[in-house]
Coordinates of C-alpha atoms in Angstrom, one line a residue:
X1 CA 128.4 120.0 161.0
X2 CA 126.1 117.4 161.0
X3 CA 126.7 114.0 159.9
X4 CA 125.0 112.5 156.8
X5 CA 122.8 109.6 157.8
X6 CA 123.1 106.5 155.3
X7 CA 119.8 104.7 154.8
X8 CA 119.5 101.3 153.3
X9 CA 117.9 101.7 150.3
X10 CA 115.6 99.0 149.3
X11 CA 116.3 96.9 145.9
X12 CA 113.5 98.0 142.7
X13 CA 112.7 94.9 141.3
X14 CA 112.9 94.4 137.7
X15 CA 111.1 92.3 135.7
X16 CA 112.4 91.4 132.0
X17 CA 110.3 91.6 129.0
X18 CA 110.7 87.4 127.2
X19 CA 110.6 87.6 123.6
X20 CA 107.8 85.0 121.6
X21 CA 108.0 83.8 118.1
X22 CA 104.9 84.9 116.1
X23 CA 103.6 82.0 113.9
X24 CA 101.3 82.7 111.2
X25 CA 98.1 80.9 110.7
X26 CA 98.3 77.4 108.4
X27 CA 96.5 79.5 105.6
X28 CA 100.1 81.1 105.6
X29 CA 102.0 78.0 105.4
X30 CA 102.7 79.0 109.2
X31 CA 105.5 81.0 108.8
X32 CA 107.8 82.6 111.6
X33 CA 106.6 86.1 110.9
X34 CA 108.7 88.0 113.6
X35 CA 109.0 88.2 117.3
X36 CA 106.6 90.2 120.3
X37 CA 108.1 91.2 123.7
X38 CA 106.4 90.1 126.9
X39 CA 106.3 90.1 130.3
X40 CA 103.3 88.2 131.0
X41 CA 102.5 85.4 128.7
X42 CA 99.1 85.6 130.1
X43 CA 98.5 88.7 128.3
X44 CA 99.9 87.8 124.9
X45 CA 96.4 86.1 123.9
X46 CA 94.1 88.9 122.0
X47 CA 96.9 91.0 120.7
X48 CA 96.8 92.1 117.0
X49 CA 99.8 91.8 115.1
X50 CA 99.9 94.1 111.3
X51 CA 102.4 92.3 108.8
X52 CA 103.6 93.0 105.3
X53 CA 101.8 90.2 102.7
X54 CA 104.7 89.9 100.9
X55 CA 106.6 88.7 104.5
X56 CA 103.8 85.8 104.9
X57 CA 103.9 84.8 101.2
X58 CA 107.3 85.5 100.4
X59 CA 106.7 87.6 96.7
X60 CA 107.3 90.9 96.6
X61 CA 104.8 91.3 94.2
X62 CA 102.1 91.4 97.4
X63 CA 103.9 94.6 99.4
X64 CA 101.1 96.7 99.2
X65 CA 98.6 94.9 101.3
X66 CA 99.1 94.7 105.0
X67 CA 97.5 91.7 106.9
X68 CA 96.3 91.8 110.5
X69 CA 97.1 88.6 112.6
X70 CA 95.7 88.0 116.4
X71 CA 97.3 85.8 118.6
X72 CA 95.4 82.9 120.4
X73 CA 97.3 80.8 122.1
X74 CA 101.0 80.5 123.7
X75 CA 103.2 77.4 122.9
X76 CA 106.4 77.5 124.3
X77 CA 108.4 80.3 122.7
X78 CA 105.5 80.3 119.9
X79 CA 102.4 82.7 119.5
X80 CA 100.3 81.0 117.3
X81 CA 98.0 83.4 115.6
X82 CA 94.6 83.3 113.4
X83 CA 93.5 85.8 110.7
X84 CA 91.7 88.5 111.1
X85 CA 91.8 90.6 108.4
X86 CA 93.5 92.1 105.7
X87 CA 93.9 95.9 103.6
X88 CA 95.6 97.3 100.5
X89 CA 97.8 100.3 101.7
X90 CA 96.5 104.1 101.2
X91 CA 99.3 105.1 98.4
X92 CA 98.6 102.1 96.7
X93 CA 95.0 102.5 96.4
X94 CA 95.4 106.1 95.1
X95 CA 98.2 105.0 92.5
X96 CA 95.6 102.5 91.0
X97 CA 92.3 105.1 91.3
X98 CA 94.8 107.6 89.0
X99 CA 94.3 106.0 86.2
X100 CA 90.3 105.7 86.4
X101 CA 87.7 107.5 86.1
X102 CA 85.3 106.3 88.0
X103 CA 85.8 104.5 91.2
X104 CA 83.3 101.9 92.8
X105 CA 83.4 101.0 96.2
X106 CA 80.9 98.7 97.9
X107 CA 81.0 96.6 101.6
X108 CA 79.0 94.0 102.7
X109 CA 78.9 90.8 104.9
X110 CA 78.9 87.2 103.4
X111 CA 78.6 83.5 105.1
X112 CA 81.0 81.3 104.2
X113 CA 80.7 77.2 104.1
X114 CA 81.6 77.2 107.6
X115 CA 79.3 80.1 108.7
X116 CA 82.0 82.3 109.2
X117 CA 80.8 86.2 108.6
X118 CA 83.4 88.4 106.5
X119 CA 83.0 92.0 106.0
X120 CA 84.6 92.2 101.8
X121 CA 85.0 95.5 100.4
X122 CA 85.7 95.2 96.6
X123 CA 87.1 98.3 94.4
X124 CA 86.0 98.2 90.9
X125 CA 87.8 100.9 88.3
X126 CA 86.5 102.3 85.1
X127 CA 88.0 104.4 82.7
X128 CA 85.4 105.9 81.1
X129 CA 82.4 107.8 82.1
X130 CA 80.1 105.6 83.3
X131 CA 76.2 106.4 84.0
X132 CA 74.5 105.6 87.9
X133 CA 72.5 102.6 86.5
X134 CA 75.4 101.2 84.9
X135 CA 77.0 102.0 88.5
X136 CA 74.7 99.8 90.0
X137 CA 74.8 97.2 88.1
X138 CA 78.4 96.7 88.4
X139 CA 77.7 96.6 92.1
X140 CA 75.4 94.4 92.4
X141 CA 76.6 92.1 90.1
X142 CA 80.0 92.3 91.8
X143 CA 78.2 91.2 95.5
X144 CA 76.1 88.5 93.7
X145 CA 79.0 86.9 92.7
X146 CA 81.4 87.3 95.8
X147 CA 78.2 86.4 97.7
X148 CA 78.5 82.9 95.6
X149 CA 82.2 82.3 95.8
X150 CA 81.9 82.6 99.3
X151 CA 79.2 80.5 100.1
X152 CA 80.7 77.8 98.9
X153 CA 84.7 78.3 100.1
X154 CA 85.8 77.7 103.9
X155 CA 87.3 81.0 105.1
X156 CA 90.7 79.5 104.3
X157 CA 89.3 79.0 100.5
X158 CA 88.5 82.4 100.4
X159 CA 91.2 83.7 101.6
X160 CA 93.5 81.8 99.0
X161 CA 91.0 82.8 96.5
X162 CA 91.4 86.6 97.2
X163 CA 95.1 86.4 97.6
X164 CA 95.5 84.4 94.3
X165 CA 93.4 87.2 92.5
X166 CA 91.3 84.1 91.7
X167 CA 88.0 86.1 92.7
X168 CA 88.6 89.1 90.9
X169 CA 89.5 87.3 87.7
X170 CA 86.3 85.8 87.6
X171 CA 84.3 89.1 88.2
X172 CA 85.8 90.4 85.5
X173 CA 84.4 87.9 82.7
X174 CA 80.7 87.8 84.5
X175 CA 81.1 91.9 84.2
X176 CA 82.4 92.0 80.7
X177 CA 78.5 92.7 78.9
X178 CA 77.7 95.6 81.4
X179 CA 80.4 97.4 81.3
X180 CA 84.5 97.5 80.8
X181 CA 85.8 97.5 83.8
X182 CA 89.7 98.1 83.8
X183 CA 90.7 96.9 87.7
X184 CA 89.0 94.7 89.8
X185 CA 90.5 94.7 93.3
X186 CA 89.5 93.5 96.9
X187 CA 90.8 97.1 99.2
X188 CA 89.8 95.3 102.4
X189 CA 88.7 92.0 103.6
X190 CA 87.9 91.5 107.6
X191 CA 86.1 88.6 109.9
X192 CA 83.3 90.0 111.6
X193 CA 83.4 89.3 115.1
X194 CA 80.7 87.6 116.8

């Protein structure tokens, strides 16, 4: 019988993944959102991040919108992170749309002070049967006056402003003589990349 020969196998290298604190933007009071695994720190720049509202402003009240974070830059053991955008969750959405009958959904682009382009897409809920004209003029009213509000916040205003429910409150009054309108809410708000 022949003998077995032994060969010197060579060693795999391998390379451990680092875990980086993730640091919410300032609008957020920058709060220590989680943690991201790495292997590269080069490669941590550019990647999205998804987290629970109610995490970044600790109220529970704020569960049903999820906020999308992008990291920038690397310091240390810290990924700093800017906003990118934000969205009201599915279930939510169709919880809220039960109890109307009529649903209005519009999206457009505004400027803000600092000539920052966000892509707002506001819900509006009535409970009654309402006729198209009436439609449209809830619409365009409603982009008039979030056209407004943003042209005169920085993108951190406006964020704070949507957040607060500071926006919608205000749509509501300016609405008032064209129609009843039972919800006002803001389903998705996103920066428009250059």
């Amino acid at each position: 019988m022949a003998k077995k020969k032994i060969t010197k196998k060579g060693r795999i290298s391998v390379v451990k993944k680092r875990w980086f604190g993730v640091i919410a933007p300032q609008v957020f009071n920058s709060v220590n959102i989680g943690e991201t695994p790495a292997i590269d720190v080069t490669k941590l720049p550019g990647r999205s991040i998804k987290a629970n509202l109610s995490l970044l402003v600790k109220s529970g009240r704020r569960q049903n919108v999820d906020v999308t974070l992008k990291i920038t830059e690397v310091k240390g053991s810290d990924c700093l992170t800017e906003f990118t955008g934000l969205e009201m969750a599915g279930p939510f959405i169709k919880r809220l749309v039960k109890k109307a009958k009529t649903r209005i959904d519009d999206s457009f682009v505004v400027v803000t002070k600092d000539e920052i382009k966000v892509r707002l897409k506001p819900m509006l809920l009535v409970r009654g049967n309402v006729q198209r004209g009436v439609l449209t003029d809830l619409r365009n009213k409603t982009k008039k006056i979030l056209t407004a509000v943003a042209k005169e916040s920085t993108l951190n205003e406006l964020i704070n402003k949507v957040l607060r429910g500071d926006v919608t409150k205000g749509i509501r009054g300016d609405l008032k003589h064209i129609c009843q309108v039972s919800s006002i809410e803001m389903r998705a708000m996103a920066i428009v990349k250059k």
